[in-house]
Short mmCIF file of C-alpha atoms in Angstrom, two decimals:
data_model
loop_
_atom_site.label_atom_id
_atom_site.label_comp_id
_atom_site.label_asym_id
_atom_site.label_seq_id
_atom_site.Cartn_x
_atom_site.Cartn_y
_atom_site.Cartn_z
CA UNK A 1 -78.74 177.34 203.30
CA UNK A 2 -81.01 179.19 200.47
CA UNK A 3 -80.20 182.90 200.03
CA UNK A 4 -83.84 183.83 201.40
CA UNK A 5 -82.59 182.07 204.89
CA UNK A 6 -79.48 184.70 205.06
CA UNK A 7 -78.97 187.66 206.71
CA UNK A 8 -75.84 188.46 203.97
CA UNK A 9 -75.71 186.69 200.67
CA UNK A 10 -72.76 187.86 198.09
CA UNK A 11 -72.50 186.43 194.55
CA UNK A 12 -70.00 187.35 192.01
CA UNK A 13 -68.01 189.38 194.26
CA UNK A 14 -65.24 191.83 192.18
CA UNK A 15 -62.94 194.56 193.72
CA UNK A 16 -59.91 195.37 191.82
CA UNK A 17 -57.33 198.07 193.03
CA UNK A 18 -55.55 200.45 189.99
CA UNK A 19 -51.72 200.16 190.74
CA UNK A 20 -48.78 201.47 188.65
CA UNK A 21 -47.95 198.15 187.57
CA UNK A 22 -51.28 196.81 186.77
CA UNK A 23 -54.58 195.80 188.27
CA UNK A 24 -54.75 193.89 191.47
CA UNK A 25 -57.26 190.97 191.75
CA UNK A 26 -58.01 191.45 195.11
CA UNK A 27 -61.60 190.24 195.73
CA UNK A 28 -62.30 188.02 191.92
CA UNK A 29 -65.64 186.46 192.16
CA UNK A 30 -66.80 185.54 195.75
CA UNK A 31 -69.42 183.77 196.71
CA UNK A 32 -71.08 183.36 200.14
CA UNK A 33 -73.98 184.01 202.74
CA UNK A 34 -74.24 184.34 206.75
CA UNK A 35 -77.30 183.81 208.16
CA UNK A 36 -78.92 185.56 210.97
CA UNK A 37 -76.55 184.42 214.52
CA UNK A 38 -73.88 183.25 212.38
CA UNK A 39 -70.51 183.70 212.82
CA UNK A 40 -68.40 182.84 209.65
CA UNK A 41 -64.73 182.39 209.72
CA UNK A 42 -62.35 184.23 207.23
CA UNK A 43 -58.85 182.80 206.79
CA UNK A 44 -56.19 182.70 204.21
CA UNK A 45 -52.61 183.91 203.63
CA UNK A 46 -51.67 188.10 204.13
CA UNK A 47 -52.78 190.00 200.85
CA UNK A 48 -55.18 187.31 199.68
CA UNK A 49 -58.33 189.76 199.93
CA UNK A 50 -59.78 189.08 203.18
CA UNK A 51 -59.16 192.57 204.38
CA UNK A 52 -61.00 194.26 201.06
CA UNK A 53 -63.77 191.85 201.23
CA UNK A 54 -64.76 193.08 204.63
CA UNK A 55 -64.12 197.06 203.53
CA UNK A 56 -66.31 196.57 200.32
CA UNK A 57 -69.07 194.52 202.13
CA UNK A 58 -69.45 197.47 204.68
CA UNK A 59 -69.30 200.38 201.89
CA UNK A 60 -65.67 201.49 202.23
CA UNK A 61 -64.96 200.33 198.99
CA UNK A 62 -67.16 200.05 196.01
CA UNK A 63 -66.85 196.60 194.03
CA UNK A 64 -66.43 196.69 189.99
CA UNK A 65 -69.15 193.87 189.87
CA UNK A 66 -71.28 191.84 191.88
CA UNK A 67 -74.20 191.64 194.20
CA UNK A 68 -74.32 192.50 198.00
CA UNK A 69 -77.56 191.63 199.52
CA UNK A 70 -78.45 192.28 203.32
CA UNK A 71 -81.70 191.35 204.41
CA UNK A 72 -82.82 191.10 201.01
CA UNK A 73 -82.16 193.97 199.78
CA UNK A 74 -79.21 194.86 197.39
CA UNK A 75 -76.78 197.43 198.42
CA UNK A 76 -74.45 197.50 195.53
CA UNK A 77 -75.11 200.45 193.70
CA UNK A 78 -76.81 202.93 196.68
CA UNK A 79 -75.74 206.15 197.03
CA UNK A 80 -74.25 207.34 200.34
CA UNK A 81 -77.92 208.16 201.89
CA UNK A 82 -79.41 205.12 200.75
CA UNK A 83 -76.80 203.08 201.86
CA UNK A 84 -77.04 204.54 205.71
CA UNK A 85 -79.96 202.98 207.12
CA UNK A 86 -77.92 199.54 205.90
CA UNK A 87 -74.78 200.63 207.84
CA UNK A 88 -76.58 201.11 210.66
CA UNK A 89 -76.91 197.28 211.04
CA UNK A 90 -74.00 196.34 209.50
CA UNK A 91 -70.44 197.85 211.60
CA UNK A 92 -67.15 197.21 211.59
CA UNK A 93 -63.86 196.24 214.00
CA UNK A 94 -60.85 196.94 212.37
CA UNK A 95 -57.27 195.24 213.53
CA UNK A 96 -56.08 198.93 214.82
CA UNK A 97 -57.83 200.52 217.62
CA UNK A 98 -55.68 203.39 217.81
CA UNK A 99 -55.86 203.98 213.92
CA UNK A 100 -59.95 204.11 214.06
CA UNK A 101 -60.41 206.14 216.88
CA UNK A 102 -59.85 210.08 216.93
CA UNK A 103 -57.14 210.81 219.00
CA UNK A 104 -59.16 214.59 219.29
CA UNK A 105 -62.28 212.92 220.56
CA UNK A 106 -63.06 211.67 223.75
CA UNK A 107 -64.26 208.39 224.39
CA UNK A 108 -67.80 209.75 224.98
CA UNK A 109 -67.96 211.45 221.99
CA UNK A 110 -66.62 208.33 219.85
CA UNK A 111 -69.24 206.22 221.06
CA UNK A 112 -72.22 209.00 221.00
CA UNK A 113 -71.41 210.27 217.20
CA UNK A 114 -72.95 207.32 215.38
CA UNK A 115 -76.02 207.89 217.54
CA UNK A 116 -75.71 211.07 217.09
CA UNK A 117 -75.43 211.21 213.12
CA UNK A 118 -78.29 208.66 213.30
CA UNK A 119 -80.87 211.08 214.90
CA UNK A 120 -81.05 208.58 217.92
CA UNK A 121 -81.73 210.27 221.32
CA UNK A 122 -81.24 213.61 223.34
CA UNK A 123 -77.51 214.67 224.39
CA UNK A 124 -78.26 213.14 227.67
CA UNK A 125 -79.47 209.79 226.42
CA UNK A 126 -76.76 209.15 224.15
CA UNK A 127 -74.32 209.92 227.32
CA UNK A 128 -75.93 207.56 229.15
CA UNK A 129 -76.03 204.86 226.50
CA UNK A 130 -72.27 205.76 226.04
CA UNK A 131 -71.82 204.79 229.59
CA UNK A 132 -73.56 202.15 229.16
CA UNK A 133 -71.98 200.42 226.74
CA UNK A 134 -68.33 201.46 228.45
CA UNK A 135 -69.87 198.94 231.02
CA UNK A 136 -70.49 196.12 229.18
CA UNK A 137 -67.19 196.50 227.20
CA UNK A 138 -65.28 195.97 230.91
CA UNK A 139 -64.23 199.80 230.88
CA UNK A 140 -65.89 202.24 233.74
CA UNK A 141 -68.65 205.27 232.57
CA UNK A 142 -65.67 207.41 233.94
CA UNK A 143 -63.19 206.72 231.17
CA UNK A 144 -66.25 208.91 229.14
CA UNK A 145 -64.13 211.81 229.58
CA UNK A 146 -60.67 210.27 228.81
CA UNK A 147 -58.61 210.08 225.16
CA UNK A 148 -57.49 206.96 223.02
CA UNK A 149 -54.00 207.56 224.26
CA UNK A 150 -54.49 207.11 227.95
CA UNK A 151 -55.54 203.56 226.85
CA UNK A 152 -53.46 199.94 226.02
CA UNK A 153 -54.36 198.28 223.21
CA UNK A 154 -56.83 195.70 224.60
CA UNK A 155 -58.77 198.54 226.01
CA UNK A 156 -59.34 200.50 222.93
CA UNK A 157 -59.98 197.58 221.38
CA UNK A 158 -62.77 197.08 223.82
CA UNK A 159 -63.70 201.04 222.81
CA UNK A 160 -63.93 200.24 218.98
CA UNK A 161 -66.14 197.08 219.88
CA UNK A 162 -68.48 199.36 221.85
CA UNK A 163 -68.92 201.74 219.38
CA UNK A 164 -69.57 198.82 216.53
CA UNK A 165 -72.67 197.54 218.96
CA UNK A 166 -73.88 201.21 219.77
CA UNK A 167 -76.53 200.92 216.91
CA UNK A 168 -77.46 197.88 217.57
CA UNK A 169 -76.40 196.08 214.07
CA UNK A 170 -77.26 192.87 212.75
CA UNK A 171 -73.78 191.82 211.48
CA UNK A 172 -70.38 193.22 212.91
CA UNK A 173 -67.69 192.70 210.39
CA UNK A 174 -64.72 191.82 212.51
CA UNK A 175 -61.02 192.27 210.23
CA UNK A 176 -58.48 190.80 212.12
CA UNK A 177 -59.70 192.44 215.72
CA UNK A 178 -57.45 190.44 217.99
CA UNK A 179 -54.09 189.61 215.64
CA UNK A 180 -52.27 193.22 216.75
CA UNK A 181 -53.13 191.86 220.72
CA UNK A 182 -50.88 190.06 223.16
CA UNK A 183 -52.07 186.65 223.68
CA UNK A 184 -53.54 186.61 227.00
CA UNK A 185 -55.96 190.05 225.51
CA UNK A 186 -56.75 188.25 222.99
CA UNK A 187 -58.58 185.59 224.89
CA UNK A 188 -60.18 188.25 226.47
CA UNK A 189 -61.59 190.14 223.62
CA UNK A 190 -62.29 186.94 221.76
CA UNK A 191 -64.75 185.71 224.96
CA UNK A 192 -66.34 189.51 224.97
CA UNK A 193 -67.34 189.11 221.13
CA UNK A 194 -68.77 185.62 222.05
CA UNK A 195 -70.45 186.73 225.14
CA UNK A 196 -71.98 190.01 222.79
CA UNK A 197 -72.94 187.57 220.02
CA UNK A 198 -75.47 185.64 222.36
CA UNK A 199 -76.54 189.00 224.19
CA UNK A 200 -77.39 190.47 221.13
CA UNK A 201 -78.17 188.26 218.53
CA UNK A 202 -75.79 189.18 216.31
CA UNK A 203 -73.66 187.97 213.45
CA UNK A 204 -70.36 188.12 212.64
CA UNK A 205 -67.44 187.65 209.49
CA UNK A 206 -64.53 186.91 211.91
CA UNK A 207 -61.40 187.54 209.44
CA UNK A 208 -58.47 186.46 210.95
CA UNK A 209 -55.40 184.54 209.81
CA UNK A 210 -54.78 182.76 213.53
CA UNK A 211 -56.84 179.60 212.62
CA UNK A 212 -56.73 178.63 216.35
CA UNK A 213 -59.21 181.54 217.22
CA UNK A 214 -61.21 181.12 214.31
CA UNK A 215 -61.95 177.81 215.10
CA UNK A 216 -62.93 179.09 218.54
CA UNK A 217 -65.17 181.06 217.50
CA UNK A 218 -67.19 180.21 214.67
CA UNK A 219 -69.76 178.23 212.91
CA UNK A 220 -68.88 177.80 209.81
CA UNK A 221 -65.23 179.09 207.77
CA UNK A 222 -64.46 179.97 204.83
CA UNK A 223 -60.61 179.58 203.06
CA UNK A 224 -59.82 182.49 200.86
CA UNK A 225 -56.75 182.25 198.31
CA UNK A 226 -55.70 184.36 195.81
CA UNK A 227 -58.81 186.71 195.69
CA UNK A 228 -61.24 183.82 195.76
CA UNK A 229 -62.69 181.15 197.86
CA UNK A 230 -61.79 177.71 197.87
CA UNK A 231 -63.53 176.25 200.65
CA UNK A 232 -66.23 176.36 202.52
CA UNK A 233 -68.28 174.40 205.37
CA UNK A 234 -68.75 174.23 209.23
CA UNK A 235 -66.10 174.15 211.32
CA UNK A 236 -66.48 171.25 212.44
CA UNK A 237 -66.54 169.64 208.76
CA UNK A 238 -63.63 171.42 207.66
CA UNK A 239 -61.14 170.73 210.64
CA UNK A 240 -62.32 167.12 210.44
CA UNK A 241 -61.92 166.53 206.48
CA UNK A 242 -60.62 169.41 204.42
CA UNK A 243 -61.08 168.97 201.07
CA UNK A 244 -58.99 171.43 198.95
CA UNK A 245 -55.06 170.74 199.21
CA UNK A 246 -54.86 174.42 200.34
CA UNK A 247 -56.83 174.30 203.18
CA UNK A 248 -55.16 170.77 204.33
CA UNK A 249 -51.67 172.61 204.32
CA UNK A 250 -53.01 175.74 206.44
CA UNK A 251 -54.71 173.06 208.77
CA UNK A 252 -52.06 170.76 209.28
CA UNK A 253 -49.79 173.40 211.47
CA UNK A 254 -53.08 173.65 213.90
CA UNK A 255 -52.38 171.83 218.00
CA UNK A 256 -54.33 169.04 218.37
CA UNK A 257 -53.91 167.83 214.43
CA UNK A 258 -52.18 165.28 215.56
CA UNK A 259 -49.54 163.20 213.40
CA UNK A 260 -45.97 164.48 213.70
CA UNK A 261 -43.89 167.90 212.77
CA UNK A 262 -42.81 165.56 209.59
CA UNK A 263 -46.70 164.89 208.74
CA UNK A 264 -47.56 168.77 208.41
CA UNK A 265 -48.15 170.08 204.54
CA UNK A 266 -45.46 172.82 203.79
CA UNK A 267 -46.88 175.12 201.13
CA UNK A 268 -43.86 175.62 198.85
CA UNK A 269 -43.48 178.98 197.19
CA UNK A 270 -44.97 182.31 197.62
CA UNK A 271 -48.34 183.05 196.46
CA UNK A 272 -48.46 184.28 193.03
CA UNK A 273 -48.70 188.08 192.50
CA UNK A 274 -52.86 189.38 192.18
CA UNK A 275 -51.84 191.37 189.55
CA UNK A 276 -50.93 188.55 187.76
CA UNK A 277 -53.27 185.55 189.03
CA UNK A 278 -52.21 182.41 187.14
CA UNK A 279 -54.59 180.75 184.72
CA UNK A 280 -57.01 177.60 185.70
CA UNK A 281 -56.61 177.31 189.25
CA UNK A 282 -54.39 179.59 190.80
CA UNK A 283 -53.19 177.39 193.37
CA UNK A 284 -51.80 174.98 190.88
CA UNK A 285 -48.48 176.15 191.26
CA UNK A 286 -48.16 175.63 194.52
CA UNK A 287 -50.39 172.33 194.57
CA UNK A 288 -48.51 168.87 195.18
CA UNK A 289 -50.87 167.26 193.41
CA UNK A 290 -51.76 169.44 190.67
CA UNK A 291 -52.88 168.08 187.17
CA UNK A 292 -52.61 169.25 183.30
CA UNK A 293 -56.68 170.17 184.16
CA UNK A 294 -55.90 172.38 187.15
CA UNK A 295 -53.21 174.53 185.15
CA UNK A 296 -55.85 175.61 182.27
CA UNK A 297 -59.78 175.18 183.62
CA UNK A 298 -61.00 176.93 186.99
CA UNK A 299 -62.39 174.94 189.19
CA UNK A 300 -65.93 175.37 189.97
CA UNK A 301 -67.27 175.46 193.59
CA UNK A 302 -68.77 172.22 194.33
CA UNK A 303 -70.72 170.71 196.82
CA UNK A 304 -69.31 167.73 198.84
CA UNK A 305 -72.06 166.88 201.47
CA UNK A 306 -72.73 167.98 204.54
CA UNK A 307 -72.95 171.77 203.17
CA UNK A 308 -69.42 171.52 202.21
CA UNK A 309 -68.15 172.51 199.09
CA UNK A 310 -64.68 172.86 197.63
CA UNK A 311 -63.29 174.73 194.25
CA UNK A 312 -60.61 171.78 193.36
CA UNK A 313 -61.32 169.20 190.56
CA UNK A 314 -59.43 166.35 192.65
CA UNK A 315 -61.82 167.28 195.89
CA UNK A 316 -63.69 164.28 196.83
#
């Protein structure tokens, strides 16, 4: 897929966070694209980045280098004002409903602010679209008038995913939107963001560590360690043949792998710290088949067929 055929296309990716000890490495030079009706997959280990990658693609956070370009035009850089228009078509879903939503504000005026703030509509039109969309989330125009607290979980979630479609974006950014959700919910919300997607045309980064529901759900995934990406292809290519020894390990635990409990990849150790990323490859010391190569040169992203591509020097 050429960048001109992509809806999102990062390069050189960099977010660092200042901490007393040092500086973390959270998002170190990431590469990718989505293209328009796309949903791309997001996976990797707890405090490898996935969760900053979404907040500085969206704005929240401003990267110390890179490029962010959304329908071809770069947002890295923009001011507040210039950036708006952009976050109009590009929202968010973040893992806690409760956390994102006002607990002053009613559900009507959650869902009519960003049309509001966006100049779109009379009082009474952005009501009505605010029932609207209550509708089409499974919730009734009645709950307009109710609080986030007189909710479960599942339905604010449902809430938060009607306000992220209320402008009528291009990409939704979804960080871990089902993981705080009983199972059974989880299906449900997981089958409303599909359902949405086809409605609506729209796009989505699905970041998620449950590799079961991202392989539900999207086209293509990407594996994130360590700040970086080390793989990257459709679904279908990946689950068949991974290629980097990370992404076998994470794979092998998924039903329907096949082989036996003995056959499944343990990753030994815990990841190394981001403020201190080892040199070369910085899975190497958790890699069983690491090299003298892999401890001192980074692996370059390279393509493997079928619009797969792997950073590992031993990928094949």
């Amino acid at each position: 897929m050429s960048d001109a055929q992509e809806l999102l296309t990062v390069r050189g990716l960099r977010k660092y966070h200042r901490a007393a000890a040092g500086t973390v490495h959270a998002v170190d030079g990431v590469d990718f694209g989505i293209a328009t009706g796309e949903v791309l997959g997001l996976v990797g280990e707890s405090g490898c980045g996935k969760s900053t990658l979404g907040r500085t693609l969206n704005g929240l956070d401003a990267p110390e280098a890179g490029s962010i370009r959304f329908r071809g035009a770069e947002l890295v850089g923009l001011g507040r004002r210039a950036l708006r228009p952009h976050r109009r078509e590009m929202q968010m879903v973040f893992q806690d409903p409760f956390g994102s939503l006002n607990p002053r504000d009613s559900i009507g005026t959650i869902l009519q602010d960003p049309l509001r703030v966006h100049g779109l509509g009379t009082r009474a039109e952005r009501r009505e679209t605010a029932a609207a969309l209550l509708e089409r989330v499974g919730l009734r125009a009645a709950d307009l008038d109710r609080y986030p607290h007189e909710f479960s979980g599942g339905q604010r979630q449902r809430i938060s995913i009607a306000r992220a479609i209320a402008l009528r974006p291009r990409l939704v950014i979804c960080d871990e939107a089902v993981s705080a959700l009983d199972v059974s919910i989880q299906a449900q919300i997981v089958n409303l963001l599909r359902s949405l997607q086809v409605e609506f045309g729209l796009s989505y980064l699905f970041i998620s560590h449950d590799l079961a529901v991202v392989g539900y759900l999207s086209d293509r995934i990407a594996v994130m360690y360590l700040g970086r990406i080390v793989e990257i292809g459709s679904k279908a290519s990946l689950l068949r043949q991974p290629r980097h020894p990370y992404t076998r390990a994470l794979f092998s635990a998924l039903p329907g792998r096949g082989g036996s409990r003995a056959d499944r990849q343990a990753l030994r150790g815990e990841p190394p710290s981001p403020l201190n990323p080892p040199q070369g490859c910085r899975f190497h010391p958790r890699c069983p088949i690491a090299v003298e190569r892999c401890r001192v040169e980074v692996p370059a992203m390279r393509e493997l067929g079928d619009a797969h591509a792997a950073a590992c020097h031993l990928a094949a």
